[in-house]
Short mmCIF file of C-alpha atoms in Angstrom, two decimals:
data_model
loop_
_atom_site.label_atom_id
_atom_site.label_comp_id
_atom_site.label_asym_id
_atom_site.label_seq_id
_atom_site.Cartn_x
_atom_site.Cartn_y
_atom_site.Cartn_z
CA UNK A 1 81.33 77.12 -79.59
CA UNK A 2 79.45 77.56 -76.27
CA UNK A 3 79.62 81.15 -74.89
CA UNK A 4 78.68 80.02 -71.43
CA UNK A 5 80.35 77.24 -69.15
CA UNK A 6 78.95 73.70 -69.93
CA UNK A 7 77.44 73.34 -66.32
CA UNK A 8 75.16 76.39 -66.79
CA UNK A 9 73.59 74.64 -69.85
CA UNK A 10 72.88 71.61 -67.55
CA UNK A 11 71.24 74.01 -65.03
CA UNK A 12 69.28 75.54 -67.77
CA UNK A 13 68.24 72.12 -69.02
CA UNK A 14 66.99 71.19 -65.48
CA UNK A 15 65.08 74.41 -65.36
CA UNK A 16 63.65 73.75 -68.68
CA UNK A 17 62.66 70.14 -67.74
CA UNK A 18 60.79 71.53 -64.65
CA UNK A 19 58.83 73.92 -66.98
CA UNK A 20 58.06 71.30 -69.63
CA UNK A 21 56.92 68.71 -66.90
CA UNK A 22 55.15 71.28 -64.93
CA UNK A 23 51.93 69.52 -65.32
CA UNK A 24 53.47 66.35 -63.52
CA UNK A 25 55.23 68.19 -60.80
CA UNK A 26 52.86 70.96 -59.93
CA UNK A 27 50.88 68.91 -57.40
CA UNK A 28 53.83 67.71 -55.24
CA UNK A 29 56.87 68.77 -53.52
CA UNK A 30 58.83 68.75 -56.70
CA UNK A 31 57.16 71.91 -57.88
CA UNK A 32 59.37 73.83 -55.74
CA UNK A 33 62.27 72.81 -58.10
CA UNK A 34 61.17 75.42 -60.56
CA UNK A 35 61.84 78.50 -58.35
CA UNK A 36 64.87 76.77 -56.86
CA UNK A 37 66.33 75.92 -60.29
CA UNK A 38 65.54 79.41 -61.42
CA UNK A 39 67.33 80.92 -58.45
CA UNK A 40 70.47 78.73 -59.05
CA UNK A 41 70.65 79.53 -62.62
CA UNK A 42 70.24 83.12 -62.06
CA UNK A 43 72.95 83.00 -59.34
CA UNK A 44 75.27 81.12 -61.61
CA UNK A 45 74.76 83.45 -64.63
CA UNK A 46 75.22 86.56 -62.44
CA UNK A 47 78.22 85.02 -60.79
CA UNK A 48 79.71 84.08 -64.23
CA UNK A 49 79.06 87.56 -65.54
CA UNK A 50 80.66 89.20 -62.35
CA UNK A 51 83.62 86.95 -62.60
CA UNK A 52 84.05 87.73 -66.29
CA UNK A 53 83.80 91.45 -65.84
CA UNK A 54 85.45 92.05 -62.54
CA UNK A 55 87.43 88.81 -61.51
CA UNK A 56 86.88 86.01 -59.11
CA UNK A 57 86.77 87.77 -55.84
CA UNK A 58 83.81 90.00 -56.63
CA UNK A 59 81.03 87.39 -56.73
CA UNK A 60 81.40 85.85 -53.31
CA UNK A 61 78.42 87.49 -51.65
CA UNK A 62 76.13 86.11 -54.36
CA UNK A 63 76.99 82.57 -53.14
CA UNK A 64 76.83 83.58 -49.54
CA UNK A 65 72.95 83.68 -50.14
CA UNK A 66 72.61 80.94 -52.89
CA UNK A 67 74.46 78.16 -50.94
CA UNK A 68 72.37 78.32 -47.64
CA UNK A 69 69.35 78.50 -49.85
CA UNK A 70 70.35 75.48 -51.74
CA UNK A 71 71.10 73.41 -48.52
CA UNK A 72 67.86 74.56 -46.94
CA UNK A 73 65.90 73.45 -49.96
CA UNK A 74 67.61 70.07 -49.83
CA UNK A 75 66.87 69.59 -46.14
CA UNK A 76 63.29 70.57 -46.68
CA UNK A 77 63.06 68.08 -49.58
CA UNK A 78 64.31 65.31 -47.49
CA UNK A 79 62.11 66.28 -44.64
CA UNK A 80 59.04 66.00 -47.06
CA UNK A 81 60.36 62.49 -48.14
CA UNK A 82 61.21 60.81 -45.05
CA UNK A 83 58.84 58.11 -43.66
CA UNK A 84 60.51 58.10 -40.32
CA UNK A 85 59.27 60.87 -38.08
CA UNK A 86 62.57 61.40 -36.19
CA UNK A 87 64.39 61.76 -39.46
CA UNK A 88 61.84 64.46 -40.48
CA UNK A 89 62.39 66.28 -37.14
CA UNK A 90 66.16 66.21 -37.70
CA UNK A 91 65.70 67.77 -41.10
CA UNK A 92 63.41 70.47 -39.81
CA UNK A 93 65.60 71.17 -36.81
CA UNK A 94 68.58 71.52 -39.30
CA UNK A 95 66.75 74.18 -41.25
CA UNK A 96 66.15 76.30 -38.15
CA UNK A 97 69.55 75.88 -36.77
CA UNK A 98 71.27 76.41 -40.12
CA UNK A 99 69.29 79.59 -40.76
CA UNK A 100 70.38 81.08 -37.40
CA UNK A 101 73.98 79.85 -37.99
CA UNK A 102 74.01 81.68 -41.34
CA UNK A 103 72.80 84.97 -39.89
CA UNK A 104 75.37 84.66 -37.29
CA UNK A 105 78.18 84.09 -39.78
CA UNK A 106 76.94 87.04 -41.77
CA UNK A 107 77.05 89.24 -38.80
CA UNK A 108 80.46 87.99 -37.67
CA UNK A 109 82.23 87.72 -41.01
CA UNK A 110 80.25 90.06 -43.30
CA UNK A 111 78.75 88.98 -46.54
CA UNK A 112 81.11 90.44 -49.03
CA UNK A 113 83.56 87.58 -48.79
CA UNK A 114 82.52 84.05 -49.43
CA UNK A 115 82.01 82.13 -46.08
CA UNK A 116 83.09 78.56 -46.94
CA UNK A 117 82.08 77.34 -43.46
CA UNK A 118 78.42 77.64 -44.74
CA UNK A 119 79.31 75.45 -47.78
CA UNK A 120 81.20 72.97 -45.53
CA UNK A 121 78.26 72.62 -43.17
CA UNK A 122 75.88 72.44 -46.12
CA UNK A 123 78.01 69.68 -47.65
CA UNK A 124 77.95 67.59 -44.50
CA UNK A 125 74.32 68.15 -43.91
CA UNK A 126 73.47 67.03 -47.54
CA UNK A 127 75.66 63.97 -47.18
CA UNK A 128 73.94 63.09 -43.92
CA UNK A 129 70.39 63.57 -45.25
CA UNK A 130 71.18 61.61 -48.31
CA UNK A 131 72.48 58.63 -46.21
CA UNK A 132 69.30 58.80 -44.08
CA UNK A 133 67.24 58.74 -47.24
CA UNK A 134 69.29 55.59 -48.51
CA UNK A 135 68.95 54.05 -45.14
CA UNK A 136 65.13 54.26 -45.34
CA UNK A 137 65.29 52.81 -48.95
CA UNK A 138 67.32 49.87 -47.68
CA UNK A 139 64.97 49.00 -44.73
CA UNK A 140 61.65 49.71 -46.60
CA UNK A 141 59.39 46.63 -46.62
CA UNK A 142 57.76 47.40 -49.78
CA UNK A 143 58.79 47.01 -53.46
CA UNK A 144 60.45 50.06 -54.74
CA UNK A 145 61.64 50.49 -58.35
CA UNK A 146 64.63 52.75 -57.80
CA UNK A 147 64.95 53.58 -61.48
CA UNK A 148 61.51 55.17 -61.31
CA UNK A 149 61.92 56.77 -57.94
CA UNK A 150 62.46 60.60 -58.50
CA UNK A 151 63.97 61.01 -54.93
CA UNK A 152 66.55 58.31 -55.53
CA UNK A 153 67.97 60.26 -58.43
CA UNK A 154 67.94 63.54 -56.63
CA UNK A 155 69.53 61.95 -53.51
CA UNK A 156 72.21 60.33 -55.61
CA UNK A 157 73.03 63.69 -57.27
CA UNK A 158 73.06 65.49 -53.96
CA UNK A 159 75.23 62.78 -52.48
CA UNK A 160 77.80 62.62 -55.23
CA UNK A 161 78.00 66.40 -55.53
CA UNK A 162 78.60 66.98 -51.89
CA UNK A 163 81.07 64.22 -51.39
CA UNK A 164 83.00 65.57 -54.37
CA UNK A 165 82.98 69.10 -52.97
CA UNK A 166 83.51 68.30 -49.39
CA UNK A 167 87.36 68.24 -49.34
CA UNK A 168 87.63 71.28 -51.37
CA UNK A 169 85.33 73.02 -48.98
CA UNK A 170 87.40 71.78 -46.07
CA UNK A 171 90.63 73.25 -47.56
CA UNK A 172 89.01 76.29 -48.96
CA UNK A 173 90.27 78.62 -46.43
CA UNK A 174 93.82 77.32 -46.57
CA UNK A 175 93.84 77.57 -50.33
CA UNK A 176 92.48 81.01 -50.24
CA UNK A 177 94.87 82.24 -47.45
CA UNK A 178 97.90 81.14 -49.43
CA UNK A 179 96.49 81.82 -52.78
CA UNK A 180 97.00 78.25 -53.86
CA UNK A 181 93.99 78.25 -55.98
CA UNK A 182 94.07 81.70 -57.67
CA UNK A 183 91.93 81.66 -60.68
CA UNK A 184 89.84 78.94 -59.12
CA UNK A 185 91.10 76.39 -61.56
CA UNK A 186 90.98 73.52 -59.14
CA UNK A 187 87.63 74.57 -57.86
CA UNK A 188 86.12 74.82 -61.25
CA UNK A 189 87.56 71.56 -62.29
CA UNK A 190 85.86 69.75 -59.36
CA UNK A 191 82.80 71.99 -58.83
CA UNK A 192 81.85 72.41 -62.41
CA UNK A 193 81.97 68.62 -63.19
CA UNK A 194 80.03 67.72 -60.11
CA UNK A 195 77.28 70.32 -61.14
CA UNK A 196 76.83 68.27 -64.27
CA UNK A 197 76.33 65.12 -62.30
CA UNK A 198 73.93 66.85 -59.91
CA UNK A 199 71.92 68.53 -62.45
CA UNK A 200 71.78 65.43 -64.63
CA UNK A 201 70.39 63.50 -61.70
CA UNK A 202 67.83 66.23 -60.94
CA UNK A 203 66.67 66.13 -64.63
CA UNK A 204 66.34 62.37 -64.36
CA UNK A 205 64.54 62.66 -61.16
CA UNK A 206 62.09 65.29 -62.56
CA UNK A 207 61.41 63.00 -65.47
CA UNK A 208 60.59 60.09 -63.09
CA UNK A 209 57.92 62.13 -61.29
CA UNK A 210 54.48 60.47 -62.00
CA UNK A 211 51.15 62.16 -61.56
CA UNK A 212 48.44 60.21 -59.58
CA UNK A 213 46.77 59.49 -62.99
CA UNK A 214 49.92 57.68 -63.94
CA UNK A 215 49.88 55.68 -60.66
CA UNK A 216 46.34 54.76 -61.41
CA UNK A 217 47.12 53.56 -64.90
CA UNK A 218 50.06 51.50 -63.61
CA UNK A 219 47.93 49.80 -61.06
CA UNK A 220 45.22 49.21 -63.57
CA UNK A 221 47.37 47.32 -65.81
CA UNK B 1 111.22 77.96 -47.37
CA UNK B 2 109.62 78.76 -50.60
CA UNK B 3 110.20 75.12 -51.95
CA UNK B 4 108.60 73.93 -48.69
CA UNK B 5 105.53 76.04 -49.24
CA UNK B 6 105.26 74.93 -52.85
CA UNK B 7 105.69 71.26 -51.76
CA UNK B 8 102.84 71.84 -49.19
CA UNK B 9 100.68 73.46 -51.81
CA UNK B 10 101.25 70.40 -54.07
CA UNK B 11 100.37 68.09 -51.20
CA UNK B 12 97.22 69.83 -50.31
CA UNK B 13 96.10 69.77 -54.04
CA UNK B 14 96.94 66.32 -54.29
CA UNK B 15 95.03 65.39 -51.07
CA UNK B 16 92.08 67.34 -52.48
CA UNK B 17 92.19 65.66 -55.87
CA UNK B 18 92.73 62.13 -54.68
CA UNK B 19 90.40 62.52 -51.62
CA UNK B 20 87.61 63.74 -53.88
CA UNK B 21 88.17 60.82 -56.29
CA UNK B 22 88.19 58.40 -53.32
CA UNK B 23 85.03 60.04 -51.85
CA UNK B 24 83.28 59.86 -55.29
CA UNK B 25 84.27 56.21 -55.69
CA UNK B 26 82.81 55.48 -52.18
CA UNK B 27 79.62 57.23 -53.00
CA UNK B 28 79.23 55.43 -56.35
CA UNK B 29 80.01 52.08 -54.54
CA UNK B 30 77.35 53.04 -51.80
CA UNK B 31 74.75 53.86 -54.35
CA UNK B 32 75.52 50.64 -56.51
CA UNK B 33 75.20 48.67 -53.24
CA UNK B 34 71.74 50.03 -52.35
CA UNK B 35 70.70 49.51 -55.99
CA UNK B 36 71.70 45.87 -55.91
CA UNK B 37 70.30 45.23 -52.40
CA UNK B 38 66.99 46.86 -53.24
CA UNK B 39 66.95 44.74 -56.43
CA UNK B 40 67.24 41.48 -54.44
CA UNK B 41 64.83 42.61 -51.75
CA UNK B 42 62.27 43.57 -54.43
CA UNK B 43 62.56 40.06 -55.79
CA UNK B 44 62.21 38.50 -52.34
CA UNK B 45 59.27 40.62 -51.60
CA UNK B 46 57.56 39.80 -54.89
CA UNK B 47 58.15 36.05 -54.14
CA UNK B 48 56.71 36.59 -50.75
CA UNK B 49 53.59 38.43 -52.16
CA UNK B 50 53.06 35.52 -54.66
CA UNK B 51 53.30 32.98 -51.89
CA UNK B 52 50.70 34.85 -49.90
CA UNK B 53 48.47 35.07 -52.89
CA UNK B 54 48.82 31.38 -53.62
CA UNK B 55 48.19 30.74 -49.91
CA UNK B 56 45.01 32.72 -49.96
CA UNK B 57 43.82 31.01 -53.13
CA UNK B 58 44.59 27.54 -51.79
CA UNK B 59 42.75 28.50 -48.59
CA UNK B 60 39.65 29.66 -50.66
CA UNK B 61 39.75 26.41 -52.63
CA UNK B 62 39.90 24.48 -49.38
CA UNK B 63 36.91 26.25 -47.93
CA UNK B 64 35.05 25.51 -51.16
CA UNK B 65 35.94 21.90 -51.08
CA UNK B 66 34.88 21.63 -47.44
CA UNK B 67 31.65 23.33 -48.18
CA UNK B 68 31.10 21.04 -51.16
CA UNK B 69 31.77 17.88 -48.95
CA UNK B 70 29.63 19.25 -46.07
CA UNK B 71 26.61 19.56 -48.52
CA UNK B 72 27.23 15.99 -49.83
CA UNK B 73 27.26 14.84 -46.29
CA UNK B 74 24.05 16.69 -45.40
CA UNK B 75 22.31 15.47 -48.33
CA UNK B 76 23.24 11.88 -47.48
CA UNK B 77 22.40 12.37 -43.83
CA UNK B 78 18.93 13.89 -44.51
CA UNK B 79 18.10 11.06 -46.99
CA UNK B 80 19.65 8.19 -45.01
CA UNK B 81 19.15 9.19 -41.45
CA UNK B 82 16.81 12.00 -40.65
CA UNK B 83 14.43 11.16 -43.42
CA UNK B 84 14.27 7.57 -42.08
CA UNK B 85 13.65 8.56 -38.57
CA UNK B 86 10.91 10.86 -39.54
CA UNK B 87 9.32 8.27 -41.83
CA UNK B 88 9.37 5.82 -39.05
CA UNK B 89 7.89 8.30 -36.61
CA UNK B 90 5.14 9.15 -39.21
CA UNK B 91 4.48 5.30 -39.62
CA UNK B 92 4.32 4.87 -35.76
CA UNK B 93 1.74 7.64 -35.48
CA UNK B 94 -0.33 6.46 -38.55
CA UNK B 95 -0.59 2.94 -37.18
CA UNK B 96 -1.42 3.93 -33.60
CA UNK B 97 -4.76 2.50 -32.65
CA UNK B 98 -6.62 4.87 -30.27
CA UNK B 99 -8.70 2.03 -28.93
CA UNK B 100 -5.35 0.42 -27.57
CA UNK B 101 -4.24 2.89 -25.07
CA UNK B 102 -1.15 1.04 -24.07
CA UNK B 103 0.09 0.60 -27.57
CA UNK B 104 -0.68 4.24 -28.40
CA UNK B 105 1.43 5.38 -25.56
CA UNK B 106 4.22 3.05 -26.58
CA UNK B 107 4.16 4.27 -30.25
CA UNK B 108 3.92 7.86 -29.16
CA UNK B 109 7.04 7.50 -26.88
CA UNK B 110 8.89 5.75 -29.82
CA UNK B 111 7.87 8.66 -32.16
CA UNK B 112 8.89 11.12 -29.46
CA UNK B 113 12.33 9.61 -29.28
CA UNK B 114 12.72 9.33 -33.00
CA UNK B 115 11.65 13.08 -33.46
CA UNK B 116 14.02 14.13 -30.69
CA UNK B 117 16.85 12.30 -32.36
CA UNK B 118 15.96 13.94 -35.72
CA UNK B 119 16.01 17.27 -34.00
CA UNK B 120 19.41 16.60 -32.45
CA UNK B 121 20.78 15.45 -35.82
CA UNK B 122 19.42 18.53 -37.49
CA UNK B 123 21.09 20.64 -35.03
CA UNK B 124 24.41 19.02 -35.69
CA UNK B 125 23.82 19.42 -39.40
CA UNK B 126 22.91 23.17 -39.05
CA UNK B 127 26.13 23.70 -37.19
CA UNK B 128 28.24 22.18 -39.91
CA UNK B 129 26.60 24.58 -42.40
CA UNK B 130 28.28 27.55 -40.77
CA UNK B 131 31.24 28.77 -42.91
CA UNK B 132 33.37 29.21 -39.90
CA UNK B 133 32.36 25.75 -38.72
CA UNK B 134 36.02 24.35 -38.52
CA UNK B 135 37.57 27.43 -36.87
CA UNK B 136 34.63 27.78 -34.35
CA UNK B 137 34.34 23.98 -33.54
CA UNK B 138 38.07 23.20 -33.70
CA UNK B 139 39.91 20.56 -35.60
CA UNK B 140 39.43 17.74 -33.04
CA UNK B 141 35.69 18.10 -32.98
CA UNK B 142 35.46 18.34 -36.63
CA UNK B 143 37.36 15.13 -36.99
CA UNK B 144 35.14 13.43 -34.36
CA UNK B 145 32.19 14.54 -36.36
CA UNK B 146 33.48 13.24 -39.71
CA UNK B 147 34.25 9.99 -37.95
CA UNK B 148 30.84 9.85 -36.48
CA UNK B 149 29.34 10.21 -39.93
CA UNK B 150 31.34 7.31 -41.12
CA UNK B 151 30.35 5.30 -38.15
CA UNK B 152 26.66 5.95 -38.68
CA UNK B 153 26.95 4.20 -42.16
CA UNK B 154 27.61 0.91 -40.26
CA UNK B 155 30.02 -0.25 -42.82
CA UNK B 156 33.30 0.99 -41.28
CA UNK B 157 34.34 1.03 -37.57
CA UNK B 158 36.14 4.08 -36.53
CA UNK B 159 38.60 4.65 -33.64
CA UNK B 160 40.04 7.97 -32.53
CA UNK B 161 42.97 8.33 -30.17
CA UNK B 162 44.06 11.69 -28.75
CA UNK B 163 47.12 12.15 -26.75
CA UNK B 164 48.63 15.45 -25.25
CA UNK B 165 47.03 18.55 -24.16
CA UNK B 166 44.90 20.01 -26.90
CA UNK B 167 45.86 23.37 -28.21
CA UNK B 168 44.62 25.90 -30.63
CA UNK B 169 46.21 26.08 -34.09
CA UNK B 170 46.15 28.92 -36.48
CA UNK B 171 42.56 28.77 -37.96
CA UNK B 172 43.83 28.98 -41.60
CA UNK B 173 46.12 26.06 -41.00
CA UNK B 174 43.46 24.23 -39.01
CA UNK B 175 41.11 24.48 -42.04
CA UNK B 176 43.85 23.12 -44.38
CA UNK B 177 44.61 20.22 -42.00
CA UNK B 178 40.90 19.30 -41.74
CA UNK B 179 40.66 19.32 -45.47
CA UNK B 180 43.43 16.93 -45.74
CA UNK B 181 41.87 14.61 -43.12
CA UNK B 182 38.38 14.86 -44.90
CA UNK B 183 40.02 14.07 -48.20
CA UNK B 184 41.91 11.04 -46.67
CA UNK B 185 38.65 9.76 -45.09
CA UNK B 186 36.81 10.16 -48.30
CA UNK B 187 39.46 8.26 -50.24
CA UNK B 188 39.12 5.48 -47.51
CA UNK B 189 35.48 5.19 -48.08
CA UNK B 190 35.75 5.34 -51.94
CA UNK B 191 38.78 3.18 -52.74
CA UNK B 192 40.21 1.35 -49.73
CA UNK B 193 37.40 -1.19 -48.98
CA UNK B 194 38.33 -0.89 -45.47
CA UNK B 195 36.12 -1.94 -42.49
CA UNK B 196 38.34 -0.08 -39.80
CA UNK B 197 39.66 3.47 -39.79
CA UNK B 198 41.91 4.64 -36.99
CA UNK B 199 42.78 8.25 -36.38
CA UNK B 200 45.61 9.24 -34.08
CA UNK B 201 46.06 12.82 -33.04
CA UNK B 202 48.98 13.80 -30.97
CA UNK B 203 49.19 17.30 -29.42
CA UNK B 204 52.84 17.24 -28.35
CA UNK B 205 55.51 19.74 -29.53
CA UNK B 206 54.81 18.66 -33.03
CA UNK B 207 51.14 18.17 -34.00
CA UNK B 208 50.78 14.67 -35.51
CA UNK B 209 47.82 13.29 -37.32
CA UNK B 210 47.96 9.80 -38.44
CA UNK B 211 45.09 8.11 -40.28
CA UNK B 212 45.16 4.48 -41.07
CA UNK B 213 42.94 1.84 -42.52
CA UNK B 214 42.89 -1.86 -43.01
CA UNK B 215 41.98 -1.73 -46.61
CA UNK B 216 43.52 -3.08 -49.79
CA UNK B 217 46.39 -0.61 -49.77
CA UNK B 218 48.86 0.22 -52.59
CA UNK B 219 52.47 0.25 -53.41
CA UNK B 220 53.49 3.66 -51.83
CA UNK B 221 57.21 3.01 -52.11
CA UNK B 222 57.39 4.65 -55.77
CA UNK B 223 55.25 7.48 -54.48
CA UNK B 224 57.73 8.49 -51.71
CA UNK B 225 60.82 7.66 -53.83
CA UNK B 226 59.90 9.74 -56.86
CA UNK B 227 58.27 12.68 -55.04
CA UNK B 228 54.59 13.14 -55.12
CA UNK B 229 54.67 14.21 -58.69
CA UNK B 230 53.56 10.96 -60.11
CA UNK B 231 50.68 10.75 -57.56
CA UNK B 232 47.11 11.30 -58.35
CA UNK B 233 45.59 14.71 -58.10
CA UNK B 234 44.06 14.18 -54.69
CA UNK B 235 47.35 13.05 -53.05
CA UNK B 236 49.33 15.77 -54.82
CA UNK B 237 46.83 18.33 -53.47
CA UNK B 238 47.19 16.95 -49.93
CA UNK B 239 50.88 16.99 -50.17
CA UNK B 240 50.90 20.63 -51.62
CA UNK B 241 48.69 21.79 -48.92
CA UNK B 242 50.71 20.27 -46.09
CA UNK B 243 53.79 21.99 -47.53
CA UNK B 244 51.94 25.21 -47.83
CA UNK B 245 51.30 25.28 -44.02
CA UNK B 246 54.98 24.00 -43.18
CA UNK B 247 53.78 20.48 -42.40
CA UNK B 248 55.26 17.23 -43.65
CA UNK B 249 53.10 14.64 -45.44
CA UNK B 250 53.89 10.95 -45.68
CA UNK B 251 52.15 7.94 -47.11
CA UNK B 252 52.80 4.50 -45.97
CA UNK B 253 51.05 1.63 -47.76
CA UNK B 254 51.58 -1.82 -49.23
CA UNK B 255 49.21 -3.93 -51.26
CA UNK B 256 46.76 -5.85 -48.92
CA UNK B 257 48.18 -4.15 -45.87
CA UNK B 258 46.18 -1.02 -45.60
CA UNK B 259 47.36 2.55 -45.72
CA UNK B 260 48.60 5.05 -43.30
CA UNK B 261 49.08 8.77 -43.93
CA UNK B 262 50.97 10.89 -41.36
CA UNK B 263 50.98 14.73 -41.32
CA UNK B 264 53.34 16.45 -38.91
CA UNK B 265 53.26 20.16 -38.09
CA UNK B 266 56.32 21.41 -36.25
CA UNK B 267 55.78 23.61 -33.27
CA UNK B 268 57.12 26.79 -34.76
CA UNK B 269 54.61 26.41 -37.63
CA UNK B 270 51.59 25.91 -35.31
CA UNK B 271 50.80 29.45 -34.84
CA UNK B 272 52.48 31.03 -37.84
CA UNK B 273 49.59 33.31 -38.95
CA UNK B 274 49.37 34.21 -42.70
CA UNK B 275 47.38 37.29 -42.61
CA UNK B 276 45.55 38.18 -45.88
#
């Protein structure tokens, strides 16, 4: 019935949401979701096509680039969101360090095979930055309606996705060395379902973005 | 050996699956906790904002009432006191006979004294017209001034006792306290039929204000037993205002035995500033 895996439809839906609600998101940090989601969808589609045509091992290099981009994007997004200066600095510092780290890994291990260490570091950073964001939410001394807070949904998606993926990333090398997940059944079972959660949260987050005019209307009520 | 490896493979897969489930449950639990915590905090913040707003509204109402009372006092003062003094001075000057030098000097001196007194009273009045009069003058001086106004009527004797080292109170709270005192004194003049009013102010760890009169009094037992809900609007207002600044408010009265009201502001409430 569906020629493509279900999670790709969710990614497409998220991209579509960013296009439909472009007028709302264009003036803030969320506008960068459009190129980000486009890149993610393009990578997933290409990866899926390569896998279908040539098998699992042939699309690793694609994710060697998309995974760091993804985590750098999340770190940047959190840096733009934090109210605490030190948190912002940590996120910015991570972006620089992680970029250098990625280049070093490419040089040492090459880019053809997927470098799971990048994913593992990315997972940990995303969990850490989400927690920092939730901490800020906890201590904030103003009324915040979480249901209508775009970053709450995005951070929720990012946290759940990375918590779910963390253990697989940690054992990735072992699984690959011994061929214990040939065909990536386990990986797909975990990752593809988590992608649904992540992109659903991103969609809700984008739907929650309000323009300054919306804010004015709310205050005028 | 192969069985061992297969067993290990199974273990690792189980660890990954179970661990992932546990991690996800933990994440979901954490998000639910944040959600609930924020919900409660929002509720608390909303209540705090509402309290702040009602405090500001009450403060504004208090200021308006003080102004209204001040204007009444001024009108009365001009009519009964300053007007009388100036009329007397005018009469003195009009009846001065230039032929009788000694009498003229006497009348001019008397007029001079009356005009000087009128000027002094006008100065006092103009000070009370200032909108920040209470915060600038201080609670104690304002109470003294109110008592002085009552004393001038000649109908009621006044007595003020102050103990302890006078200290500054949060201006907003001072304003509300002053309004309670003003309202109490007003009630005494209007309803008590008293000829003595005694005010006791104690600047100890707790600020205590006690206002008593020897008037006809009333049965205050029911009032204190069944909260102040059954009380009249004036007493209810005083009680609510005292509560608003964290003070206690008590009325002690019996028919024919006068009335005493006591307001106590605890130490930790004295400087609690409610910024608007």
